[in-house]
Short mmCIF file of C-alpha atoms in Angstrom, two decimals:
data_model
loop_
_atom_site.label_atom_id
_atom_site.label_comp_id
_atom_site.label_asym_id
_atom_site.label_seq_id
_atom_site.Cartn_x
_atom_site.Cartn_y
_atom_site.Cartn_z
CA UNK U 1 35.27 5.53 -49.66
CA UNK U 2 38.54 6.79 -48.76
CA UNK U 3 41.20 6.40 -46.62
CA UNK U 4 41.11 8.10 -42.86
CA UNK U 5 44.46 9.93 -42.44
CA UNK U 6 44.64 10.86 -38.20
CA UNK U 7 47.44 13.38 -37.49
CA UNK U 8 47.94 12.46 -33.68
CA UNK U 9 46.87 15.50 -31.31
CA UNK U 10 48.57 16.13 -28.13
CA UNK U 11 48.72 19.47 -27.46
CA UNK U 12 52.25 19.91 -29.75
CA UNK U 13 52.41 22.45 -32.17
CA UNK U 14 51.07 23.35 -35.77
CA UNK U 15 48.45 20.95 -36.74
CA UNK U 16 46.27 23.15 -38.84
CA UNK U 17 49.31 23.30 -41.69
CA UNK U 18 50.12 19.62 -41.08
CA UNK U 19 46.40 18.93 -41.99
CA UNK U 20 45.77 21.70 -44.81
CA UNK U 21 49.29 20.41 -46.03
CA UNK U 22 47.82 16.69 -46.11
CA UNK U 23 44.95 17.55 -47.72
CA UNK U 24 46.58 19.93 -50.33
CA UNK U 25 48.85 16.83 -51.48
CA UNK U 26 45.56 14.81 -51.45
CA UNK U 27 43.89 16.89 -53.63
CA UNK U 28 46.83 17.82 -56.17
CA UNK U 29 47.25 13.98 -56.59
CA UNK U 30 43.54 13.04 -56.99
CA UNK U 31 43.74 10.76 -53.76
CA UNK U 32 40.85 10.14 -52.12
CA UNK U 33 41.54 10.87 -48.03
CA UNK U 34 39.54 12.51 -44.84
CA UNK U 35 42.54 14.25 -43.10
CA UNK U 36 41.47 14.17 -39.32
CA UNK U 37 43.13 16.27 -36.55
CA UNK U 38 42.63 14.19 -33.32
CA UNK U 39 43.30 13.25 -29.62
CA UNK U 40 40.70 10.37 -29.33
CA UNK U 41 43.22 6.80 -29.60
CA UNK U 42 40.04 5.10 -30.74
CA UNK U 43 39.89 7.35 -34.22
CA UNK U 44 43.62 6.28 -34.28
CA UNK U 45 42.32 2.48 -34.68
CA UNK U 46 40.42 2.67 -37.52
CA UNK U 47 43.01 4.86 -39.02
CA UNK U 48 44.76 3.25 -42.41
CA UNK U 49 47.50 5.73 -41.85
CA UNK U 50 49.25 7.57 -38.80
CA UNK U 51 50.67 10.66 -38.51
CA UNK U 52 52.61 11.87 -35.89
CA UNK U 53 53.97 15.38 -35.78
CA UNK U 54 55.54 17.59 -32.78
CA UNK U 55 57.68 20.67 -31.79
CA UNK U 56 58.88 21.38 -28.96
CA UNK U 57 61.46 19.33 -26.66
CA UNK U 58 61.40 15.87 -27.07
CA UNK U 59 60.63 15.44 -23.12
CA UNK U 60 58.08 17.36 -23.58
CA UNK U 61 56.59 15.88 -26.10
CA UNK U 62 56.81 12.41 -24.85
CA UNK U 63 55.12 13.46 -21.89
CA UNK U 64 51.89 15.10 -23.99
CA UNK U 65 52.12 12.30 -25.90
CA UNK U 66 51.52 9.27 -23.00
CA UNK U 67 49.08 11.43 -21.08
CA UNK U 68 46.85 11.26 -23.67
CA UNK U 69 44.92 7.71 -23.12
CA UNK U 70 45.14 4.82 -24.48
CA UNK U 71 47.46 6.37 -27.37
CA UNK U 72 50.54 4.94 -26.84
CA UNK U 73 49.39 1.06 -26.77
CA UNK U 74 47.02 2.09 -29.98
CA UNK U 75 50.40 3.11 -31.88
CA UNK U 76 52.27 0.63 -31.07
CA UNK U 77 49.31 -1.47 -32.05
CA UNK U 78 48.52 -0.02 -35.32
CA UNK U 79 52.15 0.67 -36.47
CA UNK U 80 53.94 -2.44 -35.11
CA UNK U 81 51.87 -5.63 -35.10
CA UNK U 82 49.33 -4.02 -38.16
CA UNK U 83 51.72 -2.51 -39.80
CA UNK U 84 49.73 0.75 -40.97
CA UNK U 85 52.25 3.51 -42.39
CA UNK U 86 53.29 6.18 -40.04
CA UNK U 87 54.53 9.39 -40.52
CA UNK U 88 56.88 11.15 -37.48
CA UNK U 89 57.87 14.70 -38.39
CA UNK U 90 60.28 16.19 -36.63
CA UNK U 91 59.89 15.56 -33.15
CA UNK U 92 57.32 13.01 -33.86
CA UNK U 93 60.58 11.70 -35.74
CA UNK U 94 62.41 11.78 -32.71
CA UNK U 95 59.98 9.85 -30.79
CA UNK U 96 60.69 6.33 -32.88
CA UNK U 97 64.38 6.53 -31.36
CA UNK U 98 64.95 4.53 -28.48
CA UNK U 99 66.66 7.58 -26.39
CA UNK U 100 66.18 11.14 -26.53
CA UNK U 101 69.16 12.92 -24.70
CA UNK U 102 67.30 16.77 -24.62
CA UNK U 103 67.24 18.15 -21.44
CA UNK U 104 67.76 14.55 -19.21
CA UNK U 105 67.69 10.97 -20.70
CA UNK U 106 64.07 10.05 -21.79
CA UNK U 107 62.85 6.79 -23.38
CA UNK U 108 61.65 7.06 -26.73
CA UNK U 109 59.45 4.49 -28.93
CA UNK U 110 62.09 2.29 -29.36
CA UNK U 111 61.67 1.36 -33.27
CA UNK U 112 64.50 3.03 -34.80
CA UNK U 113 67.73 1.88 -33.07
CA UNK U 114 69.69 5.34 -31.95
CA UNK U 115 69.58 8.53 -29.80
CA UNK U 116 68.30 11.51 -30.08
CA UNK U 117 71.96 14.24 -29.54
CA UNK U 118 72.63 17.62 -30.01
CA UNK U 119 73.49 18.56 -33.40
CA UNK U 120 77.32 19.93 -32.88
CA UNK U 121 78.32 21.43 -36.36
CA UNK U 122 82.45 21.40 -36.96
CA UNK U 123 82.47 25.06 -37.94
CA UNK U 124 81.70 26.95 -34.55
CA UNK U 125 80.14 30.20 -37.62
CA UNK U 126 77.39 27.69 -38.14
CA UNK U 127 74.55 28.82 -36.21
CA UNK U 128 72.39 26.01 -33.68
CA UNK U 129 69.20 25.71 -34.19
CA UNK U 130 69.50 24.49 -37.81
CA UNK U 131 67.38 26.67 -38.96
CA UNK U 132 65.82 26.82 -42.59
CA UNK U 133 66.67 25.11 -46.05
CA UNK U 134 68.75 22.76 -46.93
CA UNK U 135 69.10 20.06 -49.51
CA UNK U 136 69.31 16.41 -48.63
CA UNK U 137 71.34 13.51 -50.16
CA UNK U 138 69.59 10.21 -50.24
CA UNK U 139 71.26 6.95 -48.05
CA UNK U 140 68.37 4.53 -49.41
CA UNK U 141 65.86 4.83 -52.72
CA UNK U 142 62.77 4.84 -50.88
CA UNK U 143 59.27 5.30 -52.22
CA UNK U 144 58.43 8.62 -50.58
CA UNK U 145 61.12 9.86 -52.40
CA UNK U 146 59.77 9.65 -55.91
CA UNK U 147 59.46 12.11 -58.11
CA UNK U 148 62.11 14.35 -55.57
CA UNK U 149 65.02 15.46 -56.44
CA UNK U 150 68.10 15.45 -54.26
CA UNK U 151 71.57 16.36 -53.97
CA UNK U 152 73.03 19.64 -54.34
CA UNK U 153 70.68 20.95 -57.08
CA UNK U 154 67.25 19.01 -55.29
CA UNK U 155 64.78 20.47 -53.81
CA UNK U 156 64.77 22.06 -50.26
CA UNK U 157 63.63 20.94 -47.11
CA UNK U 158 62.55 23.49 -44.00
CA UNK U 159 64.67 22.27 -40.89
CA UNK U 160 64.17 23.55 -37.77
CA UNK U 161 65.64 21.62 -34.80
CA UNK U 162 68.98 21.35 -32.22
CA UNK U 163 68.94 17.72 -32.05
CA UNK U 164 68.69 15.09 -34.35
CA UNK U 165 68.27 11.16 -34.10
CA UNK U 166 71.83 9.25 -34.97
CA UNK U 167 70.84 5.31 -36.02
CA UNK U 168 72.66 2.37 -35.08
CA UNK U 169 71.31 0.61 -38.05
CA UNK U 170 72.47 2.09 -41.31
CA UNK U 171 69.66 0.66 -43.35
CA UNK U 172 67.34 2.98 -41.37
CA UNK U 173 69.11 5.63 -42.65
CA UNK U 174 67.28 6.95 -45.49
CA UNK U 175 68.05 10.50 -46.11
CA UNK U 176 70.83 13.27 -44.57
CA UNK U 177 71.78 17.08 -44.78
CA UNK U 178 75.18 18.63 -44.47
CA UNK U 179 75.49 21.54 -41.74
CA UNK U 180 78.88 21.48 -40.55
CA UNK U 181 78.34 17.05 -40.76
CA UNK U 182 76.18 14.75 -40.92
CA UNK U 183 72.33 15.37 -40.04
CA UNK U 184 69.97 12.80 -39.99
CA UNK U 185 66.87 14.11 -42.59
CA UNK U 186 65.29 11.03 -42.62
CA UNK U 187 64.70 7.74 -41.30
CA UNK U 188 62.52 4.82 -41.86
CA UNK U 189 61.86 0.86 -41.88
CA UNK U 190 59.11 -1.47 -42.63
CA UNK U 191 56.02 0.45 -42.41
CA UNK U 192 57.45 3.62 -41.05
CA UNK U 193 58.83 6.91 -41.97
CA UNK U 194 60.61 10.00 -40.18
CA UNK U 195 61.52 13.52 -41.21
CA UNK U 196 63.92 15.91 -38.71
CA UNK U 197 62.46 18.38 -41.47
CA UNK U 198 58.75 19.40 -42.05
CA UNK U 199 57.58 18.85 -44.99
CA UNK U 200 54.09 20.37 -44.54
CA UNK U 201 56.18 23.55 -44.45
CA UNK U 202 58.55 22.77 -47.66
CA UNK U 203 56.28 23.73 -50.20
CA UNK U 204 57.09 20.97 -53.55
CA UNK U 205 59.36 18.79 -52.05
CA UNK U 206 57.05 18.39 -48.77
CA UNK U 207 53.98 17.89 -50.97
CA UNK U 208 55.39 15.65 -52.92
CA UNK U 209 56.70 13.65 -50.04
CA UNK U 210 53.17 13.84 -48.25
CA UNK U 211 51.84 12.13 -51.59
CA UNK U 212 54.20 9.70 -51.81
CA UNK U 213 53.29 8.97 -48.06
CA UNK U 214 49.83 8.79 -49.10
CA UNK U 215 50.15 6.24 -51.84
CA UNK U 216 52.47 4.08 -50.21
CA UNK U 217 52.24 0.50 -49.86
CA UNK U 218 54.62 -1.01 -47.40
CA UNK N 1 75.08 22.04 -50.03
CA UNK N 2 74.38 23.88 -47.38
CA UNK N 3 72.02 26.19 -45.46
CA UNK N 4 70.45 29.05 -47.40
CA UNK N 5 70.40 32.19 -46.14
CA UNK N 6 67.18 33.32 -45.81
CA UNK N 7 64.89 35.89 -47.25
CA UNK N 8 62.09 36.90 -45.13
CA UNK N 9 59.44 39.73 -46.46
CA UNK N 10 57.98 41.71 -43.56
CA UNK N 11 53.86 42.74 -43.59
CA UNK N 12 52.62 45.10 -41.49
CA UNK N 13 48.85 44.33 -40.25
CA UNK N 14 46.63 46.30 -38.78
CA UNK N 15 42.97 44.99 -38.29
CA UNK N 16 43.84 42.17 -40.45
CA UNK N 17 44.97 44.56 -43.35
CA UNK N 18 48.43 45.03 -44.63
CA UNK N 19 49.18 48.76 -43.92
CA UNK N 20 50.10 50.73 -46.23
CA UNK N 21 49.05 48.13 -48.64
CA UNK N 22 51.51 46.04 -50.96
CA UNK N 23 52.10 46.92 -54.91
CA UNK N 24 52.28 43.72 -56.88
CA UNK N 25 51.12 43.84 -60.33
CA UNK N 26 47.54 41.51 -60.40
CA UNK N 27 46.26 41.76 -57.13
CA UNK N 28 42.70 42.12 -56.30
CA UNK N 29 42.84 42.93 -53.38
CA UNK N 30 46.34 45.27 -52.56
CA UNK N 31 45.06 45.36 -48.64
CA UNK N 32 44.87 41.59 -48.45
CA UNK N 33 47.89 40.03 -46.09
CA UNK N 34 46.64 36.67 -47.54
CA UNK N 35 46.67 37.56 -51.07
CA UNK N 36 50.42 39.42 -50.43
CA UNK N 37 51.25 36.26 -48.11
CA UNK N 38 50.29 33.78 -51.41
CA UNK N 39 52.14 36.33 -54.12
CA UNK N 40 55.43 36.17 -51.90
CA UNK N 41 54.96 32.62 -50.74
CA UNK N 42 54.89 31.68 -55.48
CA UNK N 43 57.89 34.04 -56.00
CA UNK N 44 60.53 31.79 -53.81
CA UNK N 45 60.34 33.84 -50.65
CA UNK N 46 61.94 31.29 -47.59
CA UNK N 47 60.03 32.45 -44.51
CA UNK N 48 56.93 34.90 -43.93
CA UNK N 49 56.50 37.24 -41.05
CA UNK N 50 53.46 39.09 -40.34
CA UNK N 51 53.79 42.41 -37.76
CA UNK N 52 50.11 42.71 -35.92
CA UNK N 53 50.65 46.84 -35.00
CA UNK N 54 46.81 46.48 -34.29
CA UNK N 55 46.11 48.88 -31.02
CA UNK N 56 42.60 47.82 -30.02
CA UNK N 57 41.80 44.30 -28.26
CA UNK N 58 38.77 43.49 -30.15
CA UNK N 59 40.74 44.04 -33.54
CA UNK N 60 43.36 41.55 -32.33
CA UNK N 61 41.63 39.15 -33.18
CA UNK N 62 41.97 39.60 -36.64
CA UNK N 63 45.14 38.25 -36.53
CA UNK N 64 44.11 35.01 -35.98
CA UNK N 65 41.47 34.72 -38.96
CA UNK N 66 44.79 36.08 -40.92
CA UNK N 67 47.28 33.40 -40.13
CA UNK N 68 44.18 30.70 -40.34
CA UNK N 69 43.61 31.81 -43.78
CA UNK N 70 47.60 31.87 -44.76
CA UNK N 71 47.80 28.46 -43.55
CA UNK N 72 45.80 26.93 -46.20
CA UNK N 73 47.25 28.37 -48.88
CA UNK N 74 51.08 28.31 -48.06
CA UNK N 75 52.79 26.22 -47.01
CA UNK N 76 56.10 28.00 -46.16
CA UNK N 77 57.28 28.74 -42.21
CA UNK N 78 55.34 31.92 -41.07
CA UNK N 79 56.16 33.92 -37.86
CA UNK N 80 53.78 36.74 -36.49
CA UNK N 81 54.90 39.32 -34.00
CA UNK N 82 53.13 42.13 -32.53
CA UNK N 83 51.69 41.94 -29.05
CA UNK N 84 52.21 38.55 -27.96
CA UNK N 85 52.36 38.54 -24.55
CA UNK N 86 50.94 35.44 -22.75
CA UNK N 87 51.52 31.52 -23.63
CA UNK N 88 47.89 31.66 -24.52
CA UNK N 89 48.58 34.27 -27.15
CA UNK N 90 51.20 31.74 -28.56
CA UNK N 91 49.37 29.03 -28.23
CA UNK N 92 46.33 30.46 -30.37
CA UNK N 93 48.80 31.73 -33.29
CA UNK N 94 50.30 28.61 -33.58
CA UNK N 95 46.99 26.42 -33.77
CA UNK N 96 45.97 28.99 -36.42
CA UNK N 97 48.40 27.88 -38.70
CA UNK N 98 51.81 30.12 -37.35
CA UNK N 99 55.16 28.19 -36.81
CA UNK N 100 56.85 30.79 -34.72
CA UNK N 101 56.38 33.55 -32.63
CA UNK N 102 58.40 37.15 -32.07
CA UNK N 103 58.33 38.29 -28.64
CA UNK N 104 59.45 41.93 -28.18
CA UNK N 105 58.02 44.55 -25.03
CA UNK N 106 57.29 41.04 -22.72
CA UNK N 107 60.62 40.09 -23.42
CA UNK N 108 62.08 43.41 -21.95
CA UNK N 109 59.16 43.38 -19.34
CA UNK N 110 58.88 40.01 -18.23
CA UNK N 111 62.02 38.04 -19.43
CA UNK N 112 60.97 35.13 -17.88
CA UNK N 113 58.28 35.20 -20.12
CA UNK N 114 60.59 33.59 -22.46
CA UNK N 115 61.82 30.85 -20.74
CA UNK N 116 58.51 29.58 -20.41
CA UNK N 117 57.56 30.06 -23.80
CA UNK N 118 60.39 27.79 -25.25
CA UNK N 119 60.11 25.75 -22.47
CA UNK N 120 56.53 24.70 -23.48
CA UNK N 121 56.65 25.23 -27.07
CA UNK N 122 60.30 24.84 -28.27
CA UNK N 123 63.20 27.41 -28.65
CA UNK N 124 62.89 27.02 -32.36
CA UNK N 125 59.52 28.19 -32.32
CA UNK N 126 60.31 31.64 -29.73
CA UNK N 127 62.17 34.43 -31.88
CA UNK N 128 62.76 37.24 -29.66
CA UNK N 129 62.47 40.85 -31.84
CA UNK N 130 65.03 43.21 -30.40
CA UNK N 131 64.41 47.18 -31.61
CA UNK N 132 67.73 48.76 -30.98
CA UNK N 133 68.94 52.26 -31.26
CA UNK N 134 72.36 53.64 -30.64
CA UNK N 135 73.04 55.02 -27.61
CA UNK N 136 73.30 58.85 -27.27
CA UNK N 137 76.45 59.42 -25.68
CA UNK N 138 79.02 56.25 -25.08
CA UNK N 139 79.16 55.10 -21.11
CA UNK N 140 75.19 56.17 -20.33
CA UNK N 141 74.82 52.58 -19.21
CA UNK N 142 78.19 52.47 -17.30
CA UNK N 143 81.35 50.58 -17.92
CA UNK N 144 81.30 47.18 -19.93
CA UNK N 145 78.40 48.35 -22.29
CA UNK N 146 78.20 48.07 -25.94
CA UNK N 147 76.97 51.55 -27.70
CA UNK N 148 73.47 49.85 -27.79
CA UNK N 149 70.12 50.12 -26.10
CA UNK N 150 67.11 48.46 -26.50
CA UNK N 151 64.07 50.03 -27.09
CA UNK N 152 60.09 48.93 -26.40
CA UNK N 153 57.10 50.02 -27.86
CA UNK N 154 57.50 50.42 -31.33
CA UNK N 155 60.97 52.24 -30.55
CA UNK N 156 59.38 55.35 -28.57
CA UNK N 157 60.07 53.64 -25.22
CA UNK N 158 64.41 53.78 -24.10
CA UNK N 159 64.72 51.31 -21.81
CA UNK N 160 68.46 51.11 -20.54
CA UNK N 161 69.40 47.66 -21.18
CA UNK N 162 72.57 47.23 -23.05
CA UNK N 163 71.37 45.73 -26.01
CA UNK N 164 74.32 42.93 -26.51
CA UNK N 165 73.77 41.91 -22.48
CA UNK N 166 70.29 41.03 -24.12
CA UNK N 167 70.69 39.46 -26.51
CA UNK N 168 72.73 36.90 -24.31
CA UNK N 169 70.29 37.12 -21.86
CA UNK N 170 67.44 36.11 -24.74
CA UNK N 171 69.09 33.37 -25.81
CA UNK N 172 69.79 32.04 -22.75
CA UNK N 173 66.56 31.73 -21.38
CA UNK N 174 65.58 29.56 -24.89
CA UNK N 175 65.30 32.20 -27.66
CA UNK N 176 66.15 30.42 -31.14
CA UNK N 177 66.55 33.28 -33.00
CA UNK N 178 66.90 37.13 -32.56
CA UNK N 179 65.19 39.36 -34.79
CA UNK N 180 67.34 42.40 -34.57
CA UNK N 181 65.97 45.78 -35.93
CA UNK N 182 67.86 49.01 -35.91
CA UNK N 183 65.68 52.07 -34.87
CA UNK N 184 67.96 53.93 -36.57
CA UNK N 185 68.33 52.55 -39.67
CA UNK N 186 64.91 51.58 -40.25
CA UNK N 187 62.86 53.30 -42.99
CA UNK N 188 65.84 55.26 -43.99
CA UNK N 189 67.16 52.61 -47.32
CA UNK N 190 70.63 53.00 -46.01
CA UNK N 191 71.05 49.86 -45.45
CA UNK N 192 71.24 47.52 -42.47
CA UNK N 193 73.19 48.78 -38.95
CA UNK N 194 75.96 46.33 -39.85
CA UNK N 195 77.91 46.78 -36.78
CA UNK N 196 74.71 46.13 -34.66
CA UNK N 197 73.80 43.30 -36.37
CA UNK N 198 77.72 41.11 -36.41
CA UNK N 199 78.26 42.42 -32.85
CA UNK N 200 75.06 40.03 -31.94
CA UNK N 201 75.49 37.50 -34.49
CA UNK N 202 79.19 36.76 -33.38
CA UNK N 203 78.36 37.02 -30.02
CA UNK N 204 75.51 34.27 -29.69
CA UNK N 205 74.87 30.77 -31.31
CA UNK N 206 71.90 31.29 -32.57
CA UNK N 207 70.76 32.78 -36.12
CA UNK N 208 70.02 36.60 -36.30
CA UNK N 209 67.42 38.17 -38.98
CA UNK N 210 68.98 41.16 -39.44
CA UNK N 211 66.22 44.50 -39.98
CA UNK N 212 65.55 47.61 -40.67
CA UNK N 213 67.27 50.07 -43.12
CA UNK N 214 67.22 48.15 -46.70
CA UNK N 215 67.40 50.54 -49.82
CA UNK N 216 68.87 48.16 -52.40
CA UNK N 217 69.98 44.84 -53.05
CA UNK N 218 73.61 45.14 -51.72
CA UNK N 219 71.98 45.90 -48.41
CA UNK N 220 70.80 42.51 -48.24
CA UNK N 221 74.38 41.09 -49.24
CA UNK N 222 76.10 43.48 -46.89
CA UNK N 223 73.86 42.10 -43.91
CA UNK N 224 74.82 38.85 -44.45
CA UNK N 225 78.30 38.83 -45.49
CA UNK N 226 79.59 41.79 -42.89
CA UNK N 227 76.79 41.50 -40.18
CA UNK N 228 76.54 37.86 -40.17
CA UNK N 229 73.18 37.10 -40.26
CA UNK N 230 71.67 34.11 -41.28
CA UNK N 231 68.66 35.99 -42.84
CA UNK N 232 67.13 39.18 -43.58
CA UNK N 233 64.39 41.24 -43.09
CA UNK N 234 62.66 43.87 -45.27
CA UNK N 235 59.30 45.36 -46.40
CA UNK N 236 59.12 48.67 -48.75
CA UNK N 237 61.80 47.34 -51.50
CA UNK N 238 59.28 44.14 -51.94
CA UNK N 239 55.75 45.54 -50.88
CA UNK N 240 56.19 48.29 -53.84
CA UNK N 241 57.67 46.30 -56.55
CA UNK N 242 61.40 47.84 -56.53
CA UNK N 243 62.89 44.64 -56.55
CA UNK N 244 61.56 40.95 -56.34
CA UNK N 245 62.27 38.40 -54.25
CA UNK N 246 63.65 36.50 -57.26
CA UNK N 247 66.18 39.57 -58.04
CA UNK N 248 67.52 39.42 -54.17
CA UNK N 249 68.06 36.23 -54.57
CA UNK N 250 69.74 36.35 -57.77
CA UNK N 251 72.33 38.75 -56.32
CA UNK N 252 72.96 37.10 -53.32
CA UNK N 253 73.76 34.57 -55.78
CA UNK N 254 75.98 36.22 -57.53
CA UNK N 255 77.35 37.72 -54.63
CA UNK N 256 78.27 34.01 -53.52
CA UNK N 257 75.61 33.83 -50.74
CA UNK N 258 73.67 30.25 -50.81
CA UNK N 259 70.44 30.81 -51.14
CA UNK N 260 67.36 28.21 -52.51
CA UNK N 261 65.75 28.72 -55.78
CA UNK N 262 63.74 26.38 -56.15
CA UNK N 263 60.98 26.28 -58.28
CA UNK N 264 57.63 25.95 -57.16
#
């Protein structure tokens, strides 16, 4: 029997590629999952691994995210004190900071120390959103990088985003792009992992990164 | 390392068939947007867009069963234009697999359309698809207009509105991009309205797909390199096989555009 993957519903953006994306990696790898799309926080429980996408603005996304019942306290549950591996992409990334600073000042999750800002490149050509590929550079070896190569050769990663989460903590720092600065690509600690960039939409790297995800054993 | 400039190949669908059907060497099925949507997503291309010109409501549904299908077989960013008019008609395209949307008549029609849209779904995920033609005589629209208009409806409909005052309009209500199509370049292989295209690019902050017009591979360098967009747009020179997506981006390359080439 495999593992139950849940990719978190609440009403934010493109699940149906997260979860063909999921199960594509599953299948190219020989990995043995049931990818479920859900809202239900009990499905969530008896999850062995958490996923947690989002578009949108991060208030927004908060806000789907806490009316849905019972979700919240189940994360927390599941990824904190049982330490099941989670996934945030993109804004789902956002949501582990402690602030996000998009349109107010909203609370976030909390486990990764730093706020979510605006992404301010230094040349005023470079266009905001960050919009499309872009390499990344590596901070930390981390296992969902295997087998991915980075730097300004690697592989490409789809951005798509205006703000990105800045860390306190430079161990949670895994991964970065360059777009006029610093951008964080990638954060993680323990048990958990975050990309600003979606990797069920970045073809080899983000399958290969969804495997890793898969097979890892924090 | 940087930010690629993208290239995007354009399908035009029409009851969930490509229209005048796409010329790749080994394809089953040349009507297929999947099977084109697969062949383009293998050869390197960065982003997708599919054009719904369907006319009937019942056949708009096709769309749907289109992107669906995409979705599970690519996994590269795919936008789909053509007719989206309500946040229900966003919010089906993106559950069926679609990443973003391009708004065009609504936008002219109901520009408040637009900040709703990004407001509930993100301005990365709202492109707003300008058609633009040049306007007849200069100072039609009165003082402090740029020779542009924008046009609705495929390009038969003038509407009046300067089409820089637009664009800044567009983006201000939450558009993240601006698809930007010259009427009057388009499906003549002259190459891109340059003018057009830098005039908007300089004068908002968010990327333009410049469209409509390319003939050859220059085009494509030209559009980013003296229009300033951050990607472009064509159809005929990849649908029929005169170039591949690999050759633009080898002469981009060369030309000393970034773009990604990876292998997949």
């Amino acid at each position: 029997m495999g593992e139950i993957i849940t990719i978190i519903d609440y009403g934010s953006g493109n699940l149906r590629s997260a979860q063909k994306a999921f199960q594509r990696a599953a299948y190219e790898n020989d990995i043995d999952v049931e990818v479920l799309v859900t809202d239900d926080a009990e499905l969530v429980r008896k999850a062995d691994r958490i996923v947690l996408p989002g578009v949108g603005a991060f208030a927004d996304c908060r806000a789907g995210l806490l009316a849905v019942s019972g979700m919240r306290e189940t994360l927390e549950e599941k990824v904190l004190a049982s330490g099941v591996p989670y996934f945030g992409i993109c804004v789902g990334m956002q949501l582990m900071a402690e602030r996000g600073l998009e349109k107010g000042e909203h609370e976030g999750f909390g486990w990764i120390k730093g706020d979510v800002v605006p992404i301010t490149p230094s040349d005023r050509a470079l266009k905001v959103p960050h919009m499309g590929w872009n390499t990344l550079h590596k901070h930390q070896t981390h296992p969902l990088f295997a087998d991915i190569d980075t730097g300004p050769n690697g592989l490409h990663a789809y951005f798509v985003h205006s703000y990105h989460l800045v860390v306190t903590k430079t161990e949670e720092l895994i991964a970065g792009a360059n777009y006029g600065g610093e951008i964080t690509a990638c954060v993680g600690r323990d048990n958990m992992i975050g990309t600003q960039f979606h990797p069920e939409k970045s073809q080899k790297l983000g399958l290969t990164m969804i495997a890793n995800f898969l097979e890892w054993k924090p | 390392m940087t930010l690629k400039t993208r290239i995007i190949p354009c399908l035009d669908v029409k009851d969930g068939r490509v229209v005048k059907g796409v010329n790749f060497v080994d394809f089953v099925d040349a009507g297929d947007p999947v099977e084109a949507a697969m062949a383009y997503d293998a050869a390197g291309a960065d982003e997708l867009t599919f054009l719904d010109i369907t006319a009937s409501h019942e056949g708009r549904e096709t769309i749907f069963d289109v992107v669906a299908r995409t979705a599970e077989h690519c996994f590269m960013p795919v936008t789909v234009g053509g007719g989206v008019r309500t946040i229900e008609d966003i919010r089906k395209l993106l559950l069926s697999g679609a990443d973003k949307v391009a708004i065009n008549s609504a936008a002219v029609t109901d520009p408040d359309f637009i900040a709703r849209a990004a407001d509930k779904f993100g301005n990365q995920c709202i492109v707003v698809s300008v058609d633009v033609k040049q306007r007849l005589s200069q100072g039609v629209g009165g003082d402090n207009c740029s020779e542009w208009e924008i046009f609705t409806h495929g390009g038969r409909k003038a509407t009046g509105i300067d089409a820089l005052e637009f664009a800044h309009k567009m983006v201000e209500l939450g558009a993240g991009e601006l698809l930007v199509t010259s009427m009057d370049c388009d499906g003549t292989k002259n190459g891109f309205d340059l003018e057009l295209t830098r005039a908007i690019s300089d004068s908002v902050p968010v990327p333009i797909i410049a469209s409509g017009g390319v003939g050859t591979l220059d085009h494509l360098v030209d559009g980013v390199k003296i229009g300033h967009a951050s990607a472009v747009l064509a159809a005929s020179i990849f649908h029929f096989g005169e170039f591949s997506i690999g050759e633009a981006k080898a002469h981009m390359a060369k030309n000393g555009i970034p773009v990604r080439l990876d292998k997949s």
